[in-house]
Amino acid sequence: MRRLILLCGLLLFLGTAQAQVRDFDRIVESGTLRVALYQNFPPYSYEQDGQPRGVDYELAKALAEGLGLQLELMWAPPGEKLDDDLRDYIWRGRVTAQGELADLMLRVPYDREFSYKRNELGELINELVVMFGPYQRERWQLAHDRRRLAEVPSIAALRQHPVGVEVESVPSFYLSSVQGGMLSRETRHYPTPQLAFAAMQAGEVDAVMALRGEVDWLLHEAGDAQLALAENAYPDMGRQIWEIGMAVHESNRQLAYAVEEQLENLILDGSLERLYARYGLRFEKPEQYQ
């Protein structure tokens, strides 16, 4: 039994030890840029009729082309925490994928506090990761059906109006607890924002709260003039606007510099804004480009 345990441990070590970071020269030599994108995450990265779609996919493709490379996608099922995802795709590798690493990962918070987060021993949790290249500002957004909820000037207007949210999401926790839980009885939980939105279309709920990009896309796809964006604020919510960027291994800063140069071109010439518009999304420039 002891030999079996040692053998299993050795196999586990070999699986993770295979993970190797490709430096910029090796990436260029290979002719491909390997990018990790979250799986089944519309409108950012998803598949439709067997083809990759989404604004993050389109951005990754444009960045690769700007570097003279072909895009190689690595679909990333989300882990329980972002730290897990960075470990699995940027610096250690997943055992189930033979330790293969991405060169670049998109949809990572561009946040100094998160970058320098430490564990209980005072060690940097993500010291092997460089987070850079903010390319979008994200927010929370509420949409409502005007046939049943004419307007939403404040969250108080949601009393006696059921609201659909994704289970275990920030909107779920917020609406269940804000102002002493006044909306908890009206909060309805669904596995995904798409199912919450479908419930609004079916008349099961009167509003939906999710990421602004998700709500914009769902409204765009629905094409129903009676489904509208609310303009209410979210008191007592904490941070309501944040920036989304990218990540590479800390040894691969040369790649980060090259990608950031391409990204700046796409933002400044309006290409990224036009890309977002094709999916019905509003594009808000990161602070450094405003």
Tab-separated table of C-alpha atoms in Angstrom:
chain	number	residue	atom	x	y	z
A	1	MET	CA	0.000	0.000	0.000
A	2	ARG	CA	2.844	2.372	0.850
A	3	ARG	CA	4.435	1.723	-2.554
A	4	LEU	CA	1.105	2.448	-4.238
A	5	ILE	CA	0.810	5.760	-2.394
A	6	LEU	CA	4.362	6.707	-3.357
A	7	LEU	CA	3.708	5.753	-6.989
A	8	CYS	CA	0.542	7.860	-7.088
A	9	GLY	CA	2.448	10.781	-5.587
A	10	LEU	CA	5.206	10.398	-8.176
A	11	LEU	CA	2.692	10.329	-11.028
A	12	LEU	CA	1.026	13.445	-9.660
A	13	PHE	CA	4.394	15.193	-9.469
A	14	LEU	CA	5.313	14.195	-13.000
A	15	GLY	CA	1.948	15.421	-14.248
A	16	THR	CA	2.448	18.870	-12.769
A	17	ALA	CA	6.182	18.972	-13.495
A	18	GLN	CA	5.467	18.791	-17.244
A	19	ALA	CA	4.042	22.288	-17.174
A	20	GLN	CA	6.504	24.606	-18.878
A	21	VAL	CA	6.209	28.274	-19.687
A	22	ARG	CA	6.896	29.080	-23.326
A	23	ASP	CA	9.017	32.202	-23.518
A	24	PHE	CA	8.324	34.798	-26.181
A	25	ASP	CA	10.922	33.437	-28.613
A	26	ARG	CA	9.438	29.943	-28.421
A	27	ILE	CA	5.944	31.338	-28.918
A	28	VAL	CA	7.011	33.213	-32.049
A	29	GLU	CA	8.904	30.161	-33.310
A	30	SER	CA	5.810	27.979	-32.833
A	31	GLY	CA	3.648	30.390	-34.835
A	32	THR	CA	0.810	30.159	-32.312
A	33	LEU	CA	-0.406	32.101	-29.297
A	34	ARG	CA	-2.092	29.812	-26.759
A	35	VAL	CA	-4.842	31.726	-24.951
A	36	ALA	CA	-7.037	30.515	-22.084
A	37	LEU	CA	-10.664	31.673	-22.299
A	38	TYR	CA	-13.468	30.799	-19.942
A	39	GLN	CA	-15.746	28.091	-21.270
A	40	ASN	CA	-19.489	28.610	-21.762
A	41	PHE	CA	-19.350	32.264	-20.727
A	42	PRO	CA	-21.386	34.273	-23.257
A	43	PRO	CA	-21.035	36.913	-24.513
A	44	TYR	CA	-17.338	36.809	-23.633
A	45	SER	CA	-16.264	33.339	-24.747
A	46	TYR	CA	-18.462	30.461	-25.880
A	47	GLU	CA	-19.201	28.142	-28.790
A	48	GLN	CA	-22.092	28.457	-31.212
A	49	ASP	CA	-22.748	25.773	-33.816
A	50	GLY	CA	-19.343	24.324	-32.993
A	51	GLN	CA	-17.509	27.614	-33.612
A	52	PRO	CA	-15.844	29.858	-31.004
A	53	ARG	CA	-17.610	33.137	-30.396
A	54	GLY	CA	-17.545	36.076	-28.018
A	55	VAL	CA	-15.801	39.392	-27.460
A	56	ASP	CA	-12.902	37.797	-25.583
A	57	TYR	CA	-12.430	35.283	-28.384
A	58	GLU	CA	-12.477	38.052	-30.994
A	59	LEU	CA	-10.009	40.078	-28.938
A	60	ALA	CA	-7.675	37.111	-28.475
A	61	LYS	CA	-7.757	36.470	-32.210
A	62	ALA	CA	-6.975	40.120	-32.990
A	63	LEU	CA	-4.062	40.138	-30.535
A	64	ALA	CA	-2.609	36.975	-32.039
A	65	GLU	CA	-2.944	38.352	-35.561
A	66	GLY	CA	-1.284	41.596	-34.472
A	67	LEU	CA	1.703	39.531	-33.332
A	68	GLY	CA	1.744	37.591	-36.601
A	69	LEU	CA	0.557	34.417	-34.887
A	70	GLN	CA	-2.319	31.955	-35.105
A	71	LEU	CA	-4.664	31.734	-32.145
A	72	GLU	CA	-4.676	28.440	-30.243
A	73	LEU	CA	-7.629	28.296	-27.856
A	74	MET	CA	-7.549	26.638	-24.459
A	75	TRP	CA	-11.081	26.415	-23.094
A	76	ALA	CA	-10.980	26.942	-19.335
A	77	PRO	CA	-13.768	25.579	-17.119
A	78	PRO	CA	-13.873	28.024	-14.185
A	79	GLY	CA	-12.637	26.813	-10.825
A	80	GLU	CA	-14.012	27.762	-7.438
A	81	LYS	CA	-11.686	30.778	-7.229
A	82	LEU	CA	-9.710	32.870	-9.681
A	83	ASP	CA	-6.526	31.859	-7.838
A	84	ASP	CA	-7.269	28.270	-8.889
A	85	ASP	CA	-7.708	29.299	-12.520
A	86	LEU	CA	-4.433	31.230	-12.591
A	87	ARG	CA	-2.658	28.249	-11.083
A	88	ASP	CA	-4.197	25.788	-13.548
A	89	TYR	CA	-3.675	27.789	-16.732
A	90	ILE	CA	-0.757	30.172	-16.133
A	91	TRP	CA	1.832	28.818	-13.721
A	92	ARG	CA	1.342	25.193	-12.675
A	93	GLY	CA	-0.963	23.501	-15.140
A	94	ARG	CA	-3.824	21.082	-14.696
A	95	VAL	CA	-2.917	17.467	-14.025
A	96	THR	CA	-5.827	16.309	-16.197
A	97	ALA	CA	-4.398	18.265	-19.141
A	98	GLN	CA	-0.841	16.937	-18.735
A	99	GLY	CA	0.211	20.242	-17.257
A	100	GLU	CA	-0.265	22.251	-20.454
A	101	LEU	CA	-0.099	25.996	-19.836
A	102	ALA	CA	-1.610	28.917	-21.671
A	103	ASP	CA	0.667	31.733	-22.799
A	104	LEU	CA	-2.026	34.293	-21.997
A	105	MET	CA	-5.296	34.350	-20.082
A	106	LEU	CA	-8.106	36.870	-20.540
A	107	ARG	CA	-10.839	38.193	-18.204
A	108	VAL	CA	-8.602	38.591	-15.172
A	109	PRO	CA	-9.293	41.454	-12.731
A	110	TYR	CA	-6.874	44.335	-13.180
A	111	ASP	CA	-6.693	45.110	-9.501
A	112	ARG	CA	-3.634	45.931	-7.403
A	113	GLU	CA	-5.204	44.621	-4.193
A	114	PHE	CA	-5.947	41.255	-5.796
A	115	SER	CA	-2.512	41.063	-7.417
A	116	TYR	CA	-0.785	41.465	-4.064
A	117	LYS	CA	-3.153	39.309	-2.035
A	118	ARG	CA	-1.375	37.199	0.600
A	119	ASN	CA	-2.221	33.954	2.370
A	120	GLU	CA	-2.304	33.341	6.110
A	121	LEU	CA	1.499	32.957	6.115
A	122	GLY	CA	2.006	36.345	4.501
A	123	GLU	CA	3.059	34.843	1.157
A	124	LEU	CA	1.910	36.294	-2.146
A	125	ILE	CA	-0.758	33.996	-3.544
A	126	ASN	CA	-0.210	34.994	-7.166
A	127	GLU	CA	3.490	35.828	-7.137
A	128	LEU	CA	4.045	33.769	-10.310
A	129	VAL	CA	1.483	35.782	-12.269
A	130	VAL	CA	1.654	39.213	-13.899
A	131	MET	CA	-1.747	40.865	-14.350
A	132	PHE	CA	-1.723	43.608	-16.956
A	133	GLY	CA	-3.503	45.054	-19.977
A	134	PRO	CA	-6.879	46.369	-18.769
A	135	TYR	CA	-9.248	46.263	-21.725
A	136	GLN	CA	-12.736	46.772	-20.292
A	137	ARG	CA	-14.574	48.348	-17.368
A	138	GLU	CA	-17.291	46.101	-15.978
A	139	ARG	CA	-20.334	46.852	-13.803
A	140	TRP	CA	-23.502	45.232	-12.502
A	141	GLN	CA	-26.669	45.897	-14.456
A	142	LEU	CA	-30.399	45.403	-13.950
A	143	ALA	CA	-32.834	44.825	-16.800
A	144	HIS	CA	-36.617	44.860	-16.421
A	145	ASP	CA	-39.773	44.133	-18.358
A	146	ARG	CA	-41.712	47.401	-18.707
A	147	ARG	CA	-44.979	45.507	-19.110
A	148	ARG	CA	-44.785	44.501	-15.446
A	149	LEU	CA	-42.274	46.956	-13.977
A	150	ALA	CA	-42.448	50.344	-15.678
A	151	GLU	CA	-39.207	51.793	-14.252
A	152	VAL	CA	-36.561	51.194	-11.609
A	153	PRO	CA	-35.439	54.542	-10.154
A	154	SER	CA	-34.054	52.743	-7.092
A	155	ILE	CA	-33.832	49.224	-5.719
A	156	ALA	CA	-36.830	50.053	-3.505
A	157	ALA	CA	-38.917	49.802	-6.684
A	158	LEU	CA	-38.192	46.071	-6.735
A	159	ARG	CA	-40.373	45.410	-3.710
A	160	GLN	CA	-43.149	43.034	-4.724
A	161	HIS	CA	-41.366	42.383	-8.035
A	162	PRO	CA	-39.449	39.101	-8.374
A	163	VAL	CA	-35.863	39.470	-9.649
A	164	GLY	CA	-33.869	36.706	-11.315
A	165	VAL	CA	-30.174	36.236	-10.466
A	166	GLU	CA	-27.512	33.581	-10.940
A	167	VAL	CA	-27.155	31.347	-7.897
A	168	GLU	CA	-24.198	32.135	-5.599
A	169	SER	CA	-23.400	35.323	-7.520
A	170	VAL	CA	-22.768	38.844	-6.221
A	171	PRO	CA	-26.290	39.959	-7.279
A	172	SER	CA	-27.697	36.981	-5.381
A	173	PHE	CA	-25.942	37.880	-2.143
A	174	TYR	CA	-26.614	41.586	-2.601
A	175	LEU	CA	-30.345	41.406	-3.280
A	176	SER	CA	-30.809	38.844	-0.525
A	177	SER	CA	-29.216	41.061	2.101
A	178	VAL	CA	-29.452	44.738	1.111
A	179	GLN	CA	-31.287	47.032	3.532
A	180	GLY	CA	-32.054	44.336	6.025
A	181	GLY	CA	-33.067	41.761	3.420
A	182	MET	CA	-36.088	43.694	2.150
A	183	LEU	CA	-35.738	41.995	-1.270
A	184	SER	CA	-34.798	38.506	-0.124
A	185	ARG	CA	-38.298	37.092	-0.656
A	186	GLU	CA	-38.371	38.477	-4.209
A	187	THR	CA	-34.951	37.117	-5.212
A	188	ARG	CA	-35.214	34.101	-7.527
A	189	HIS	CA	-32.166	31.942	-8.233
A	190	TYR	CA	-31.222	30.304	-11.550
A	191	PRO	CA	-28.189	28.278	-12.695
A	192	THR	CA	-27.149	30.942	-15.240
A	193	PRO	CA	-28.015	34.555	-16.165
A	194	GLN	CA	-29.409	33.236	-19.465
A	195	LEU	CA	-31.959	31.104	-17.609
A	196	ALA	CA	-32.839	34.042	-15.349
A	197	PHE	CA	-33.381	36.165	-18.463
A	198	ALA	CA	-35.522	33.452	-20.057
A	199	ALA	CA	-37.597	33.438	-16.878
A	200	MET	CA	-38.170	37.184	-17.315
A	201	GLN	CA	-39.266	36.624	-20.898
A	202	ALA	CA	-41.664	33.939	-19.665
A	203	GLY	CA	-43.137	36.261	-17.035
A	204	GLU	CA	-41.761	34.349	-14.038
A	205	VAL	CA	-39.709	37.343	-12.856
A	206	ASP	CA	-39.991	41.057	-13.624
A	207	ALA	CA	-36.275	41.896	-13.683
A	208	VAL	CA	-32.821	40.344	-13.943
A	209	MET	CA	-29.496	41.408	-12.461
A	210	ALA	CA	-26.139	40.247	-13.855
A	211	LEU	CA	-22.913	41.599	-15.357
A	212	ARG	CA	-23.510	44.552	-17.661
A	213	GLY	CA	-22.021	42.695	-20.621
A	214	GLU	CA	-24.272	39.710	-20.041
A	215	VAL	CA	-27.377	41.877	-19.754
A	216	ASP	CA	-26.470	43.963	-22.824
A	217	TRP	CA	-26.001	40.820	-24.905
A	218	LEU	CA	-29.196	39.170	-23.718
A	219	LEU	CA	-31.215	42.296	-24.536
A	220	HIS	CA	-29.531	42.499	-27.927
A	221	GLU	CA	-30.363	38.863	-28.687
A	222	ALA	CA	-33.955	39.214	-27.455
A	223	GLY	CA	-34.811	42.198	-29.667
A	224	ASP	CA	-37.801	43.111	-27.457
A	225	ALA	CA	-38.372	46.859	-27.016
A	226	GLN	CA	-40.274	46.256	-23.769
A	227	LEU	CA	-37.173	44.844	-22.090
A	228	ALA	CA	-35.150	47.795	-20.827
A	229	LEU	CA	-32.003	48.713	-18.924
A	230	ALA	CA	-32.506	50.138	-15.447
A	231	GLU	CA	-30.497	53.154	-14.308
A	232	ASN	CA	-30.716	52.637	-10.557
A	233	ALA	CA	-27.765	52.725	-8.172
A	234	TYR	CA	-26.779	49.953	-5.757
A	235	PRO	CA	-26.373	51.358	-2.241
A	236	ASP	CA	-24.217	49.462	0.269
A	237	MET	CA	-22.784	47.232	-2.448
A	238	GLY	CA	-19.113	48.133	-2.181
A	239	ARG	CA	-17.119	48.186	-5.408
A	240	GLN	CA	-19.486	48.494	-8.349
A	241	ILE	CA	-17.021	49.242	-11.182
A	242	TRP	CA	-13.870	47.281	-11.872
A	243	GLU	CA	-11.455	46.692	-14.746
A	244	ILE	CA	-10.825	43.472	-16.629
A	245	GLY	CA	-7.384	42.628	-17.970
A	246	MET	CA	-5.039	39.752	-18.782
A	247	ALA	CA	-2.426	37.538	-17.159
A	248	VAL	CA	0.863	35.863	-18.104
A	249	HIS	CA	3.487	33.980	-16.134
A	250	GLU	CA	5.810	36.343	-14.261
A	251	SER	CA	8.755	35.115	-16.367
A	252	ASN	CA	6.992	36.105	-19.584
A	253	ARG	CA	6.909	39.881	-19.335
A	254	GLN	CA	8.197	40.222	-22.889
A	255	LEU	CA	4.963	38.666	-24.112
A	256	ALA	CA	2.974	41.021	-21.869
A	257	TYR	CA	4.721	44.061	-23.376
A	258	ALA	CA	4.065	42.847	-26.930
A	259	VAL	CA	0.388	42.073	-26.209
A	260	GLU	CA	-0.158	45.387	-24.434
A	261	GLU	CA	1.169	47.264	-27.464
A	262	GLN	CA	-1.345	45.493	-29.709
A	263	LEU	CA	-4.138	46.088	-27.199
A	264	GLU	CA	-3.434	49.814	-27.036
A	265	ASN	CA	-3.751	50.042	-30.819
A	266	LEU	CA	-7.104	48.225	-30.749
A	267	ILE	CA	-8.470	50.532	-28.050
A	268	LEU	CA	-7.208	53.816	-29.441
A	269	ASP	CA	-8.310	53.219	-33.043
A	270	GLY	CA	-11.804	52.173	-31.942
A	271	SER	CA	-11.501	48.546	-33.048
A	272	LEU	CA	-12.345	47.135	-29.632
A	273	GLU	CA	-15.401	49.370	-29.254
A	274	ARG	CA	-16.658	48.234	-32.663
A	275	LEU	CA	-16.047	44.617	-31.692
A	276	TYR	CA	-18.189	45.037	-28.568
A	277	ALA	CA	-20.917	46.758	-30.576
A	278	ARG	CA	-21.235	43.715	-32.865
A	279	TYR	CA	-22.419	41.760	-29.826
A	280	GLY	CA	-24.680	44.563	-28.618
A	281	LEU	CA	-22.350	45.499	-25.753
A	282	ARG	CA	-21.436	48.945	-24.491
A	283	PHE	CA	-17.677	49.472	-24.295
A	284	GLU	CA	-16.217	51.594	-21.520
A	285	LYS	CA	-12.517	52.370	-21.822
A	286	PRO	CA	-10.270	51.500	-18.877
A	287	GLU	CA	-9.212	54.484	-16.828
A	288	GLN	CA	-5.728	54.757	-18.316
A	289	TYR	CA	-7.211	55.312	-21.797
A	290	GLN	CA	-9.860	57.865	-20.816
